[in-house]
Amino acid sequence: MNKNYLILTILALILGFGILFMPDIKHNNEIKPEKLLLMVDEPSRFLSSDVITDRLVKKDPALVLIDVRSAAEFKTFAIPGSINIPLDSLLETSSLEIMGTKDLDKVFYSNADVAADQAWIICKRMGFETIYVMQGGLNNWFNTIVKAEKPADTEPIETVELYQFRKGASQYFYGNGDSTAGQSQQNTQKKTTILMKKEAGASSGGGC
Amino acid sequence: MTGPLIPMNIIPEAWNNVIALLIGIGFGFTLEASGFSSSRKIMGTFFGYDFVVLRVFFTAALTAMTGIIYFDFMGWMDASMLYINPFYVSPAIIGGLVMGAGFALGGFCPGTSFCGIAIGKIDAMVFAGGLFVGIFFFSEAYSLFESLYNSGNMGDALIFDMLGMSKAVFAFLLIMAAIGMFYGATFIEKLVKKVEY
């Protein structure tokens, strides 16, 4: 018998016994706490309501605005063009497909920042990229865009331009009427069609 | 390339074909260097005078299996991200029989026949010609085979799941079976009259 064969046989036996007694370890695919802390601290994870509004008006196809409040709240009032994924159904397959789409900027909002932040942290821990939180949530959006306050004539030109942009956006969404008219117009929200392509890296949610 | 390097974006997808070409050249070189470009090598498995093919394929399977299991254990790779070919039961059995018959008749497998062509073997050229004729007829008659071709898809089935045993036990048994087979093959080789080629 060739001596090399004997060595290989012994090696295979050792490796085989090693596998037999190998403890079953489940890999933790979540990102490290230190890294998450850095990301939480990073202000660029917030997008201001003005930036979002600008992209909504321009019908940016790379933007998905996600309302994480309940379906009932979404039906009562929501930002036109946004879609509803309640926080408790964030981990459903259809939601994960949207989160896993690389080329989309996923922006969460809730009434304030809290629920949106929770959704952001869950998605970040699952390893999803290009997810953001709309700063100040729906309240801030409503107060700055829909109820934009006319600045005094003595204000700098930037402030006046910002006001004009906000006023224009408000008219874009709700027409020329009173700002509260928005409440009755929630049914005119356009349906966003999203190409669902599951990212390979998002397999932590299961599936192939 | 179906390893997790590309799905994880460690290597950009554009490198896929370059890596495939390099691996292919290495594979072909090794086949030729080990004598696989001779049809007698594969025939040896059927007549019992040379079991190198069996040894090579089982060694490759064992190396890949232990490698994946240990790498996954060490956390160097994520085995759950590996692409698994879908398993079609009856098409796999029928296809396996046809392919095995082709091996036994021609003395080549598709890979070794191209190695044979590279060093100018006429029988390898005839074999590869038959390969293309077979592809042509299959494509033309695809509508006849279509229902069989797509039947019994079991997805990314894993054999230890189907047998209801743990991955570790199956891997251990496979290693034992392979070692047994290696020594059994050597035993048969000693019994059968040696063929010189």
PDB file of C-alpha atoms in Angstrom, chain A residues 12 15 18 37 43 45 47 50-52 59 63 71 75 77 86 89 121 142 146 153 155 161 164 177 189 203:
ATOM      1  CA  ALA A  12      -9.792  12.185   5.968  1.00  0.00           C
ATOM      2  CA  LEU A  15     -11.519  15.619   9.386  1.00  0.00           C
ATOM      3  CA  GLY A  18     -14.005  16.603  13.448  1.00  0.00           C
ATOM      4  CA  LEU A  37     -23.639  52.855  16.897  1.00  0.00           C
ATOM      5  CA  PRO A  43     -26.672  62.487  10.607  1.00  0.00           C
ATOM      6  CA  ARG A  45     -29.323  58.814   7.750  1.00  0.00           C
ATOM      7  CA  LEU A  47     -33.361  63.293   5.057  1.00  0.00           C
ATOM      8  CA  ASP A  50     -37.745  69.580   2.027  1.00  0.00           C
ATOM      9  CA  VAL A  51     -35.412  67.166   0.242  1.00  0.00           C
ATOM     10  CA  ILE A  52     -38.090  64.455   0.251  1.00  0.00           C
ATOM     11  CA  LYS A  59     -41.324  62.104  -9.286  1.00  0.00           C
ATOM     12  CA  LEU A  63     -37.389  57.145  -3.949  1.00  0.00           C
ATOM     13  CA  ALA A  71     -53.030  51.069   7.935  1.00  0.00           C
ATOM     14  CA  LYS A  75     -55.791  55.842   5.254  1.00  0.00           C
ATOM     15  CA  PHE A  77     -53.795  61.021   6.154  1.00  0.00           C
ATOM     16  CA  PRO A  86     -46.920  49.125   9.190  1.00  0.00           C
ATOM     17  CA  SER A  89     -45.465  43.831   9.016  1.00  0.00           C
ATOM     18  CA  ILE A 121     -32.656  50.145  13.141  1.00  0.00           C
ATOM     19  CA  PHE A 142     -47.235  68.992   7.586  1.00  0.00           C
ATOM     20  CA  VAL A 146     -48.508  72.120   3.971  1.00  0.00           C
ATOM     21  CA  ASP A 153     -40.415  90.815   3.833  1.00  0.00           C
ATOM     22  CA  GLU A 155     -36.094  87.925   5.694  1.00  0.00           C
ATOM     23  CA  GLU A 161     -37.200  81.035  -1.832  1.00  0.00           C
ATOM     24  CA  GLN A 164     -41.960  79.678  -2.269  1.00  0.00           C
ATOM     25  CA  GLY A 177     -57.125  75.784  -1.813  1.00  0.00           C
ATOM     26  CA  GLN A 189     -52.275  59.317  -3.928  1.00  0.00           C
ATOM     27  CA  SER A 203     -30.950  36.322   2.232  1.00  0.00           C
TER      28      SER A 203
END
